[in-house]
Coordinates of C-alpha atoms in Angstrom, one line a residue:
X1 CA -2.1 -10.5 -7.1
X2 CA -0.3 -7.2 -7.8
X3 CA 0.4 -4.3 -5.5
X4 CA -2.1 -1.7 -6.7
X5 CA -0.1 1.5 -6.5
X6 CA 3.5 0.7 -7.4
X7 CA 3.9 0.4 -11.2
X8 CA 6.4 1.7 -13.7
X9 CA 9.4 3.9 -13.1
X10 CA 8.5 7.6 -13.5
X11 CA 11.4 8.4 -15.8
X12 CA 9.9 6.0 -18.3
X13 CA 7.2 8.5 -19.1
X14 CA 8.0 10.7 -22.2
X15 CA 8.6 14.3 -21.1
X16 CA 9.2 16.0 -24.4
X17 CA 7.3 19.2 -25.3
X18 CA 5.4 17.3 -27.9
X19 CA 4.3 14.7 -25.3
X20 CA 3.2 17.4 -22.9
X21 CA 1.3 19.2 -25.7
X22 CA -0.6 16.0 -26.4
X23 CA -1.5 15.7 -22.7
X24 CA -2.8 19.3 -22.6
X25 CA -4.8 18.7 -25.8
X26 CA -6.5 15.7 -24.2
X27 CA -7.2 17.8 -21.0
X28 CA -8.6 20.6 -23.2
X29 CA -10.9 18.2 -25.1
X30 CA -12.2 16.6 -21.9
X31 CA -12.8 20.1 -20.3
X32 CA -14.6 21.6 -23.3
X33 CA -16.9 18.6 -23.4
X34 CA -17.5 18.7 -19.6
X35 CA -17.9 22.5 -19.2
X36 CA -21.4 23.2 -17.8
X37 CA -23.5 26.2 -18.6
X38 CA -22.5 27.6 -15.2
X39 CA -18.8 27.2 -16.0
X40 CA -18.1 24.1 -13.8
X41 CA -15.2 21.9 -14.8
X42 CA -15.3 19.5 -11.9
X43 CA -15.5 15.8 -12.5
X44 CA -19.2 14.6 -12.1
X45 CA -18.1 12.0 -9.5
X46 CA -15.9 14.3 -7.4
X47 CA -16.9 14.4 -3.8
X48 CA -13.8 15.2 -1.8
X49 CA -10.5 17.1 -2.7
X50 CA -12.9 19.2 -4.7
X51 CA -12.8 22.9 -3.7
X52 CA -9.9 23.7 -6.0
X53 CA -10.4 21.2 -8.8
X54 CA -12.4 23.3 -11.3
X55 CA -9.8 26.1 -10.9
X56 CA -7.1 23.5 -11.5
X57 CA -8.6 22.5 -14.9
X58 CA -8.9 26.2 -15.7
X59 CA -5.2 26.7 -15.0
X60 CA -4.4 23.8 -17.4
X61 CA -6.6 25.4 -20.1
X62 CA -4.7 28.7 -19.6
X63 CA -1.4 26.9 -20.1
X64 CA -2.7 25.0 -23.1
X65 CA -3.8 28.4 -24.6
X66 CA -0.4 29.9 -24.0
X67 CA 1.2 27.0 -25.9
X68 CA -1.3 26.4 -28.6
X69 CA -3.4 29.6 -28.9
X70 CA -6.5 27.4 -29.4
X71 CA -9.3 29.9 -30.0
X72 CA -11.8 27.8 -28.1
X73 CA -10.0 28.1 -24.8
X74 CA -10.3 31.8 -23.7
X75 CA -14.1 31.7 -23.3
X76 CA -13.8 28.4 -21.3
X77 CA -11.2 30.0 -19.1
X78 CA -13.4 33.1 -18.5
X79 CA -16.5 31.1 -17.7
X80 CA -14.8 28.5 -15.4
X81 CA -12.9 31.3 -13.5
X82 CA -16.2 33.1 -13.0
X83 CA -17.7 29.9 -11.7
X84 CA -14.9 29.5 -9.1
X85 CA -15.2 33.1 -8.0
X86 CA -18.9 32.8 -7.7
X87 CA -19.5 29.2 -6.4
X88 CA -16.3 27.9 -4.8
X89 CA -15.1 30.7 -2.6
X90 CA -16.4 30.3 1.0
X91 CA -16.3 33.0 3.6
X92 CA -18.6 31.6 6.4
X93 CA -16.7 29.4 8.9
X94 CA -17.1 25.7 8.1
X95 CA -19.1 24.1 11.0
X96 CA -16.8 21.9 13.0
X97 CA -13.6 23.2 11.6
X98 CA -11.2 22.7 14.6
X99 CA -8.2 24.8 13.6
X100 CA -9.5 28.4 13.5
X101 CA -7.6 31.2 15.3
X102 CA -10.2 33.8 14.4
X103 CA -13.9 33.1 14.2
X104 CA -16.3 34.8 11.7
X105 CA -13.4 36.6 9.9
X106 CA -15.1 36.5 6.5
X107 CA -11.7 35.5 5.0
X108 CA -12.0 33.3 1.9
X109 CA -11.0 29.6 1.8
X110 CA -11.6 26.5 -0.2
X111 CA -13.5 23.4 1.0
X112 CA -12.3 19.8 0.9
X113 CA -16.0 18.7 0.8
X114 CA -18.6 21.2 -0.4
X115 CA -21.3 20.2 2.1
X116 CA -21.0 22.4 5.2
X117 CA -19.5 20.5 8.1
X118 CA -19.1 17.2 6.1
X119 CA -15.3 16.9 6.4
X120 CA -13.8 20.2 7.4
X121 CA -10.4 18.9 8.5
X122 CA -9.3 18.9 4.8
X123 CA -10.0 22.6 4.3
X124 CA -6.5 23.8 5.0
X125 CA -4.7 21.8 2.3
X126 CA -7.6 22.4 -0.1
X127 CA -7.0 26.1 0.4
X128 CA -3.3 25.7 -0.3
X129 CA -4.2 23.8 -3.4
X130 CA -6.6 26.6 -4.5
X131 CA -3.9 29.2 -3.9
X132 CA -1.5 27.3 -6.1
X133 CA -4.1 26.9 -8.9
X134 CA -4.8 30.6 -8.6
X135 CA -1.1 31.7 -9.0
X136 CA -0.6 29.4 -12.0
X137 CA -3.6 31.1 -13.6
X138 CA -2.2 34.5 -12.8
X139 CA 1.1 33.5 -14.4
X140 CA -0.8 32.8 -17.6
X141 CA -3.1 35.8 -17.4
X142 CA -1.4 38.1 -19.9
X143 CA -3.6 38.4 -23.0
X144 CA -6.1 36.0 -21.5
X145 CA -7.9 37.6 -18.5
X146 CA -9.4 41.0 -18.5
X147 CA -8.4 43.5 -15.8
X148 CA -11.4 42.9 -13.6
X149 CA -10.9 39.1 -13.4
X150 CA -7.2 39.5 -12.8
X151 CA -7.9 42.0 -10.0
X152 CA -10.5 39.7 -8.5
X153 CA -8.0 36.8 -8.7
X154 CA -5.2 38.8 -7.0
X155 CA -7.6 39.8 -4.2
X156 CA -8.7 36.2 -3.7
X157 CA -5.0 35.2 -3.5
X158 CA -4.5 37.7 -0.7
X159 CA -7.5 36.3 1.1
X160 CA -6.4 32.7 0.7
X161 CA -2.9 33.6 2.1
X162 CA -4.4 35.5 5.0
X163 CA -6.7 32.5 5.9
X164 CA -3.8 30.0 5.7
X165 CA -1.4 32.1 7.8
X166 CA -3.5 34.1 10.1
X167 CA -7.1 33.0 10.4
X168 CA -6.1 29.4 11.0
X169 CA -3.2 27.7 12.7
X170 CA -0.4 27.0 10.2
X171 CA 0.1 23.5 9.0
X172 CA -2.5 21.9 11.4
X173 CA -2.0 18.4 10.0
X174 CA 1.7 18.4 10.5
X175 CA 2.0 17.6 6.8
X176 CA 5.3 18.8 5.3
X177 CA 4.1 18.7 1.8
X178 CA 1.1 20.9 2.6
X179 CA 3.2 23.4 4.5
X180 CA 5.9 23.7 1.9
X181 CA 3.2 24.0 -0.7
X182 CA 1.7 27.0 1.2
X183 CA 5.1 28.7 1.2
X184 CA 5.4 28.1 -2.5
X185 CA 2.0 29.7 -3.0
X186 CA 3.1 32.8 -1.1
X187 CA 6.3 33.1 -3.0
X188 CA 4.5 32.9 -6.3
X189 CA 1.7 35.3 -5.2
X190 CA 4.3 37.9 -4.1
X191 CA 5.3 38.3 -7.7
X192 CA 1.8 39.5 -8.7
X193 CA 1.6 42.2 -6.0
X194 CA 2.9 45.7 -5.9
X195 CA 6.6 45.6 -5.2
X196 CA 6.5 46.7 -1.6
X197 CA 3.6 44.5 -0.7
X198 CA 5.1 41.6 -2.6
X199 CA 8.4 41.9 -0.7
X200 CA 6.6 41.8 2.7
X201 CA 4.7 38.7 1.6
X202 CA 7.9 37.0 0.3
X203 CA 9.7 37.7 3.6
X204 CA 6.7 36.3 5.5
X205 CA 6.8 33.1 3.4
X206 CA 10.5 32.6 3.9
X207 CA 10.2 33.1 7.7
X208 CA 7.3 30.6 7.8
X209 CA 9.6 28.1 6.1
X210 CA 12.4 28.7 8.6
X211 CA 10.4 29.0 11.8
X212 CA 7.4 26.7 11.2
X213 CA 8.8 24.1 8.9
X214 CA 12.6 23.8 8.9
X215 CA 13.0 24.3 12.6
X216 CA 10.8 21.2 13.2
X217 CA 12.8 18.8 11.1
X218 CA 13.3 15.3 12.5
X219 CA 16.2 12.9 11.9
X220 CA 16.0 9.6 10.0
X221 CA 18.9 7.5 8.5
X222 CA 21.3 10.4 8.9
X223 CA 19.2 13.1 7.4
X224 CA 17.1 15.9 8.8
X225 CA 13.7 15.8 7.1
X226 CA 10.5 17.9 7.3
X227 CA 8.0 15.7 9.1
X228 CA 5.1 14.3 7.1
X229 CA 1.8 13.6 9.0
X230 CA 3.8 12.9 12.2
X231 CA 6.7 10.8 10.7
X232 CA 10.0 11.7 9.2
X233 CA 9.2 10.4 5.7
X234 CA 6.2 9.0 3.8
X235 CA 6.8 7.2 0.6
X236 CA 3.8 8.9 -1.0
X237 CA 4.1 12.5 0.3
X238 CA 7.9 12.7 0.7
X239 CA 8.5 12.9 -3.1
X240 CA 5.6 15.4 -3.3
X241 CA 7.5 17.5 -0.8
X242 CA 10.5 17.2 -3.0
X243 CA 8.5 18.7 -5.9
X244 CA 7.5 21.6 -3.7
X245 CA 11.1 22.2 -2.7
X246 CA 12.0 22.2 -6.4
X247 CA 9.3 24.8 -7.2
X248 CA 10.3 26.9 -4.2
X249 CA 13.9 27.0 -5.5
X250 CA 12.8 27.7 -9.0
X251 CA 10.6 30.7 -8.1
X252 CA 12.7 32.2 -5.3
X253 CA 16.3 31.2 -6.0
X254 CA 16.8 30.8 -2.2
X255 CA 19.7 28.3 -1.5
X256 CA 17.9 26.8 1.5
X257 CA 15.3 25.1 -0.7
X258 CA 18.0 23.6 -2.9
X259 CA 20.0 22.4 0.2
X260 CA 17.0 20.8 1.9
X261 CA 15.9 19.3 -1.4
X262 CA 19.4 17.8 -2.0
X263 CA 19.3 16.3 1.5
X264 CA 15.8 14.8 1.0
X265 CA 16.8 13.5 -2.5
X266 CA 19.9 11.8 -1.2
X267 CA 17.9 10.2 1.6
X268 CA 15.3 9.0 -0.9
X269 CA 18.0 7.6 -3.2
X270 CA 19.5 5.6 -0.3
X271 CA 16.2 4.1 0.8
X272 CA 14.9 3.3 -2.7
X273 CA 15.7 -0.1 -4.3
X274 CA 17.2 -0.4 -7.7
X275 CA 13.8 -1.4 -9.0
X276 CA 12.1 1.6 -7.5
X277 CA 10.1 -0.2 -4.8
X278 CA 9.7 1.3 -1.4
X279 CA 7.3 1.0 1.5
X280 CA 6.7 2.7 4.8
X281 CA 5.5 6.0 6.1
X282 CA 3.1 7.6 8.6
X283 CA 0.2 7.9 6.2
X284 CA 0.1 5.5 3.1
X285 CA 2.5 2.7 3.6
X286 CA 2.6 1.4 -0.1
X287 CA 0.8 4.1 -2.0
X288 CA 3.0 6.0 -4.4
X289 CA 2.4 9.3 -6.0
X290 CA 3.0 9.7 -9.7
X291 CA 2.9 13.0 -11.7
X292 CA 2.9 14.9 -8.4
X293 CA 6.5 13.6 -7.8
X294 CA 8.0 14.1 -11.3
X295 CA 9.1 17.7 -10.8
X296 CA 11.0 17.1 -7.6
X297 CA 12.5 13.7 -8.6
X298 CA 13.6 15.1 -12.0
X299 CA 14.9 18.4 -10.7
X300 CA 16.9 16.9 -7.9
X301 CA 18.1 13.8 -9.9
X302 CA 20.0 16.4 -12.0
X303 CA 21.3 18.3 -8.9
X304 CA 22.6 15.3 -7.0
X305 CA 23.5 13.0 -9.9
X306 CA 21.3 10.1 -9.1
X307 CA 18.6 8.1 -11.0
X308 CA 15.7 9.1 -8.7
X309 CA 13.3 8.6 -11.6
X310 CA 13.5 4.8 -10.9
X311 CA 10.8 5.5 -8.3
X312 CA 7.8 3.5 -9.1
X313 CA 4.8 5.7 -9.5
X314 CA 1.1 4.9 -9.9
X315 CA 0.8 5.1 -13.7
X316 CA -3.0 5.7 -13.4
X317 CA -2.0 9.2 -12.3
X318 CA 0.9 9.4 -14.8
X319 CA 0.1 12.9 -16.1
X320 CA -2.7 14.3 -13.9
X321 CA -5.2 13.2 -11.3
X322 CA -8.0 11.0 -12.7
X323 CA -11.2 9.4 -11.4
X324 CA -11.9 5.7 -11.7
X325 CA -13.4 6.1 -15.1
X326 CA -10.1 7.7 -16.3
X327 CA -11.6 11.2 -16.6
X328 CA -9.3 14.1 -15.7
X329 CA -9.6 15.7 -12.3
X330 CA -8.1 19.1 -11.4
X331 CA -6.6 17.9 -8.1
X332 CA -2.9 18.8 -7.9
X333 CA -3.0 20.3 -11.4
X334 CA -0.2 22.7 -10.6
X335 CA 2.3 19.9 -10.6
X336 CA 1.6 19.2 -14.2
X337 CA 1.9 22.9 -15.0
X338 CA 5.3 23.1 -13.2
X339 CA 6.8 20.0 -14.7
X340 CA 5.8 21.3 -18.2
X341 CA 7.5 24.6 -17.5
X342 CA 10.7 23.2 -16.0
X343 CA 13.3 22.4 -18.6
X344 CA 15.3 20.0 -16.4
X345 CA 15.7 16.5 -17.8
X346 CA 16.1 13.2 -16.0
X347 CA 19.5 12.0 -14.7
X348 CA 19.4 8.3 -15.4
X349 CA 22.6 6.8 -14.0
X350 CA 23.1 5.8 -10.4
X351 CA 25.2 7.9 -8.0
X352 CA 28.6 6.4 -7.5
X353 CA 29.6 7.5 -4.0
X354 CA 29.0 5.0 -1.2
X355 CA 26.0 5.9 1.0
X356 CA 25.9 4.8 4.7
X357 CA 22.4 3.6 4.5
X358 CA 22.6 1.8 1.2
X359 CA 24.5 -0.9 -0.6
X360 CA 23.7 -0.9 -4.3
X361 CA 25.3 -2.4 -7.4
X362 CA 23.7 -3.6 -10.7
X363 CA 20.3 -5.1 -9.9
X364 CA 21.0 -5.6 -6.2
X365 CA 20.3 -3.2 -3.4
X366 CA 20.0 -3.1 0.4
X367 CA 18.4 -0.2 2.1
X368 CA 19.3 0.1 5.8
X369 CA 17.2 1.7 8.6
X370 CA 18.4 4.1 11.2
X371 CA 20.0 1.3 13.2
X372 CA 21.8 -0.1 10.1
X373 CA 19.5 -3.1 9.9
X374 CA 18.2 -3.9 6.4
X375 CA 14.9 -2.3 5.9
X376 CA 14.5 -3.7 2.4
X377 CA 16.6 -6.2 0.4
X378 CA 16.3 -6.6 -3.4
X379 CA 18.0 -9.4 -5.4
X380 CA 16.9 -11.0 -8.7
X381 CA 13.9 -8.8 -8.8
X382 CA 12.5 -10.0 -5.5
X383 CA 12.0 -7.7 -2.5
X384 CA 12.5 -8.9 1.1
X385 CA 11.1 -7.0 4.1
X386 CA 12.3 -7.4 7.7
X387 CA 10.6 -10.5 9.2
X388 CA 8.9 -10.5 12.6
X389 CA 9.3 -12.9 15.5
X390 CA 7.9 -12.4 19.0
X391 CA 7.0 -8.7 18.1
X392 CA 10.6 -8.0 17.0
X393 CA 11.4 -7.1 13.4
X394 CA 14.5 -7.2 11.4
X395 CA 17.4 -9.3 9.9
X396 CA 19.7 -10.8 12.5
X397 CA 20.6 -13.6 14.9
X398 CA 17.8 -14.9 17.1
X399 CA 18.2 -16.9 20.3
X400 CA 15.2 -18.1 22.4
X401 CA 12.9 -15.7 20.6
X402 CA 15.2 -12.7 21.2
X403 CA 16.4 -10.8 18.1
X404 CA 19.9 -9.4 18.4
X405 CA 19.7 -6.2 16.2
X406 CA 19.1 -3.3 18.5
X407 CA 22.4 -1.5 19.1
X408 CA 23.6 -0.6 22.6
X409 CA 26.4 1.7 21.4
X410 CA 27.9 3.2 18.3
X411 CA 27.2 1.3 15.0
X412 CA 30.3 1.3 12.8
X413 CA 30.2 0.9 9.1
X414 CA 32.8 0.3 6.4
X415 CA 32.4 0.2 2.6
X416 CA 34.8 -1.6 0.3
X417 CA 34.9 -2.5 -3.4
X418 CA 37.2 -4.7 -5.5
X419 CA 37.1 -6.5 -8.8
X420 CA 33.5 -5.7 -9.6
X421 CA 32.3 -6.4 -6.0
X422 CA 30.8 -4.0 -3.6
X423 CA 30.6 -4.6 0.2
X424 CA 29.4 -3.1 3.4
X425 CA 30.5 -4.2 6.9
X426 CA 28.3 -3.3 9.8
X427 CA 29.4 -3.8 13.4
X428 CA 26.8 -3.5 16.2
X429 CA 27.2 -3.9 19.9
X430 CA 24.0 -5.7 21.2
X431 CA 22.8 -7.0 24.5
X432 CA 20.8 -10.2 24.8
X433 CA 18.4 -11.3 27.5
X434 CA 21.4 -12.5 29.5
X435 CA 22.7 -8.9 29.6
X436 CA 25.9 -10.0 28.0
X437 CA 27.3 -7.4 25.5
X438 CA 28.2 -9.0 22.1
X439 CA 29.3 -7.6 18.8
X440 CA 27.3 -8.6 15.7
X441 CA 29.4 -8.3 12.6
X442 CA 27.3 -8.3 9.4
X443 CA 28.9 -8.4 6.0
X444 CA 27.0 -7.7 2.8
X445 CA 28.7 -8.4 -0.6
X446 CA 27.3 -8.1 -4.1
X447 CA 28.5 -8.6 -7.6
X448 CA 25.5 -6.7 -9.0
X449 CA 23.5 -9.9 -9.5
X450 CA 23.6 -11.8 -6.2
X451 CA 23.8 -10.7 -2.6
X452 CA 25.8 -12.6 0.0
X453 CA 25.3 -11.9 3.7
X454 CA 27.6 -13.3 6.4
X455 CA 26.9 -12.7 10.1
X456 CA 29.2 -13.5 13.0
X457 CA 28.6 -13.1 16.7
X458 CA 30.3 -14.3 19.8
X459 CA 29.1 -17.9 20.5
X460 CA 25.6 -18.0 21.9
X461 CA 24.2 -20.6 24.3
X462 CA 21.5 -22.9 22.8
X463 CA 20.5 -23.1 19.2
X464 CA 20.4 -19.7 17.5
X465 CA 19.3 -19.0 13.9
X466 CA 19.5 -16.1 11.5
X467 CA 16.2 -14.3 10.8
X468 CA 16.8 -13.6 7.1
X469 CA 13.8 -11.7 5.8
X470 CA 10.2 -11.9 4.7
X471 CA 9.9 -12.6 0.9
X472 CA 7.2 -10.1 -0.1
X473 CA 7.1 -8.9 -3.7
X474 CA 8.8 -9.3 -7.1
X475 CA 9.0 -7.3 -10.3
X476 CA 6.7 -8.6 -13.0
X477 CA 7.1 -6.4 -16.1
X478 CA 6.0 -2.9 -15.1
X479 CA 4.0 -4.2 -12.1
X480 CA 5.0 -5.5 -8.7
X481 CA 3.5 -8.9 -7.8
X482 CA 3.0 -10.3 -4.3
X483 CA 5.1 -13.4 -3.6
X484 CA 5.7 -15.7 -0.6
X485 CA 9.1 -17.1 -1.6
X486 CA 12.4 -16.2 -3.2
X487 CA 15.6 -17.6 -4.6
X488 CA 17.7 -17.9 -1.4
X489 CA 20.4 -20.3 -0.3
X490 CA 22.1 -20.8 3.1
X491 CA 25.3 -22.5 4.1
X492 CA 23.4 -23.9 7.1
X493 CA 20.0 -25.4 7.1
X494 CA 17.3 -23.0 5.6
X495 CA 13.6 -22.9 6.5
X496 CA 10.7 -20.8 5.2
X497 CA 8.3 -20.7 8.0
X498 CA 4.8 -19.3 8.2
X499 CA 2.8 -18.2 11.3
X500 CA 0.9 -20.9 13.0
X501 CA -1.4 -18.6 14.8
X502 CA -4.3 -16.9 12.9
X503 CA -5.0 -13.2 13.2
X504 CA -4.1 -9.9 11.7
X505 CA -1.0 -9.5 13.8
X506 CA 0.5 -12.7 12.2
X507 CA 1.4 -11.9 8.6
X508 CA 1.3 -14.9 6.3
X509 CA 2.8 -14.0 3.0
X510 CA 0.8 -16.7 1.2
X511 CA -2.4 -14.8 2.0
X512 CA -3.9 -12.2 -0.5
X513 CA -3.1 -9.4 1.8
X514 CA -0.7 -6.5 1.3
X515 CA 1.6 -5.1 3.9
X516 CA -0.3 -1.8 3.7
X517 CA -3.6 -3.5 4.5
X518 CA -2.2 -5.4 7.4
X519 CA -0.4 -2.3 8.7
X520 CA -3.6 -0.2 8.7
X521 CA -5.6 -2.9 10.3
X522 CA -3.1 -2.8 13.2
X523 CA -3.0 1.0 13.4
X524 CA -4.7 2.8 16.2
X525 CA -6.7 5.2 14.0
X526 CA -8.8 4.6 10.9
X527 CA -7.2 4.0 7.5
X528 CA -6.0 7.3 6.1
X529 CA -5.4 8.8 9.6
X530 CA -3.6 6.0 11.5
X531 CA 0.1 5.4 11.0
X532 CA 0.8 2.2 9.1
X533 CA 4.4 2.2 10.3
X534 CA 3.1 2.3 13.9
X535 CA 0.5 -0.4 13.1
X536 CA 3.0 -2.7 11.4
X537 CA 5.3 -2.4 14.5
X538 CA 2.6 -4.3 16.4
X539 CA 3.1 -7.4 14.1
X540 CA 3.8 -10.4 16.3
X541 CA 5.1 -12.8 13.7
X542 CA 5.4 -13.2 9.9
X543 CA 6.5 -15.5 7.2
X544 CA 10.2 -15.8 7.7
X545 CA 13.4 -17.2 6.2
X546 CA 15.4 -18.9 9.0
X547 CA 19.0 -20.0 8.5
X548 CA 20.9 -22.2 10.9
X549 CA 24.6 -21.4 11.7
X550 CA 27.4 -23.3 10.0
X551 CA 28.0 -26.5 12.0
X552 CA 31.8 -26.2 11.5
X553 CA 32.4 -22.5 12.2
X554 CA 35.1 -21.1 14.5
X555 CA 34.8 -22.4 18.1
X556 CA 34.2 -19.0 19.7
X557 CA 31.7 -17.7 17.1
X558 CA 28.3 -18.5 15.7
X559 CA 28.5 -17.7 12.0
X560 CA 25.7 -17.6 9.4
X561 CA 25.8 -17.2 5.6
X562 CA 22.9 -16.5 3.2
X563 CA 22.8 -15.7 -0.5
X564 CA 19.9 -13.9 -2.2
X565 CA 19.2 -14.3 -5.9
X566 CA 20.0 -17.9 -6.4
X567 CA 18.8 -21.1 -4.6
X568 CA 21.8 -23.2 -5.8
X569 CA 23.9 -24.7 -3.0
X570 CA 26.1 -22.3 -1.1
X571 CA 29.5 -23.2 0.2
X572 CA 31.1 -20.8 2.7
X573 CA 34.1 -21.2 5.1
X574 CA 34.9 -19.0 8.1
X575 CA 38.4 -19.0 9.7
X576 CA 39.5 -17.0 12.7
X577 CA 43.1 -15.7 12.5
X578 CA 45.4 -12.9 13.6
X579 CA 44.1 -10.6 10.9
X580 CA 40.5 -11.2 11.9
X581 CA 37.7 -13.4 10.4
X582 CA 38.2 -14.7 6.9
X583 CA 35.1 -15.4 4.9
X584 CA 35.5 -17.5 1.7
X585 CA 32.9 -18.2 -1.0
X586 CA 33.3 -19.3 -4.6
X587 CA 32.9 -15.6 -5.6
X588 CA 35.0 -13.7 -3.1
X589 CA 37.3 -13.7 0.0
X590 CA 36.7 -11.1 2.7
X591 CA 38.7 -10.5 5.8
X592 CA 36.8 -8.8 8.6
X593 CA 39.2 -7.1 11.1
X594 CA 38.9 -7.4 14.8
X595 CA 35.8 -6.1 16.6
X596 CA 37.8 -3.3 18.1
X597 CA 38.7 -1.9 14.7
X598 CA 41.9 0.0 13.9
X599 CA 43.7 2.4 16.2
X600 CA 40.8 4.8 15.8
X601 CA 38.1 2.2 16.2
X602 CA 37.3 2.2 12.5
X603 CA 36.1 -1.2 11.1
X604 CA 38.6 -3.0 8.9
X605 CA 37.6 -4.9 5.8
X606 CA 39.6 -6.3 2.8
X607 CA 37.9 -7.8 -0.2
X608 CA 39.0 -9.6 -3.3
X609 CA 37.3 -11.7 -6.0

């Protein structure tokens, strides 16, 4: 089976003017065939995310007219805009909407579901989306809209902004992408207002960003991020937020949007594998955006000098939103408009500077979590997740069911490179069930094709083993295929174990079940509202690679060695000396300095091929 949402890298999509003109021509052809006598451009099967979608198609037609001057398009724009103004602007409070600050205001808004009271919680983002479709149409209005329609559209924009920022609570879903999108809408609307009024609105938009969005950032993996649906980052909505930050910077020139976008882009680059796979987040654990992310990934790939376009998008939404039959939907249409307008091109080569939370070279990558435990390992096109044992998740030594990965003090990191090799040393102080403080030294070395890990810890009582990951998925052309094994070797005995207990909280990689499905099944709230990250944290056990220590390691240490990317026999020797711990394989020699580090407590590592 294949993972449904993670497909080809986004930078593989042609983004020339000719390619975009072909996309717009296809949208125009579908829209002209769909346009009803009333002027409706909504997809016939659309039920939710609908209140802005006809207007979104209208904005795409306006852009197509700007570029092609197709004589069929002005009438379609006029009729479809009239439809939106007449049929899709709501002024009566939606029954059950929980986030109003002012009742019966008569202020206009857009609905997530057209039926009154059917699903009012989505009205806030739908109104943000409607505002963004509206300002894009205003941008294309010269020579297309008459004075009356343009005035009506500006007045509606004022109303949408007032509803979003005064009639309701701001950002009621704690969704960073929605909130930044609202600010972008305000910044763009300001340019269509009289100068004095526009300046007031612009100042209000900037203050909302500073006080309601930026001030509430949360930390993850060394970065401060705008929270997304209650978590620091979501692998679907995070790149969408990056697109909003790109547009905010494009239209305002304010440095803060570039600075925050740079930080988010570097964070994303560090957590993203070479192959573009990622998982995790408080909303959709494995669902990736596609065209919605292109603007931000492309814009900031150029700014930070990283190949962010390797991000695997959902190619079914490669250019615009579609329904299951492949027909165009107007949802998120502004992202297609902006990426067509933005002249930035992809930066396609990796960043060269070492990143604390990443080790990357060639086709190998390790993404580390906040505690500097691998969150995702990639080698030979196979992806390994942290395995679970006794409700504990990670990569690291296990003794009597206790996983020694949670730091009880400063985690120290040192990067090194030599002769085509790249390495990262991580030293963690950890406490076991016996309350003894021990230092776990984990060395990761790659030649760009294979990944070696060597782990040393002060000798443990009993029979410890190394929890070495859950083989989960592998590249298969431009798709990602579920797997239950990988090419791995160990210097000690190696086992691939599977849960013996049935149940959703025991993840067997051999089953036709995705991590996302299991995570949502374990979440406290329904799918789409619960946090899959939180749900997955309840996992009791999983398929796991377990590696025994070397039988002839140093007398005072337990040492483990595993290689990802090849199952051929692995020979490793460890020797304790005055300079520290020497690790020798057939590919490299590494000397790990004393646990205490140098005179300043910094870890010491020397490496040679």
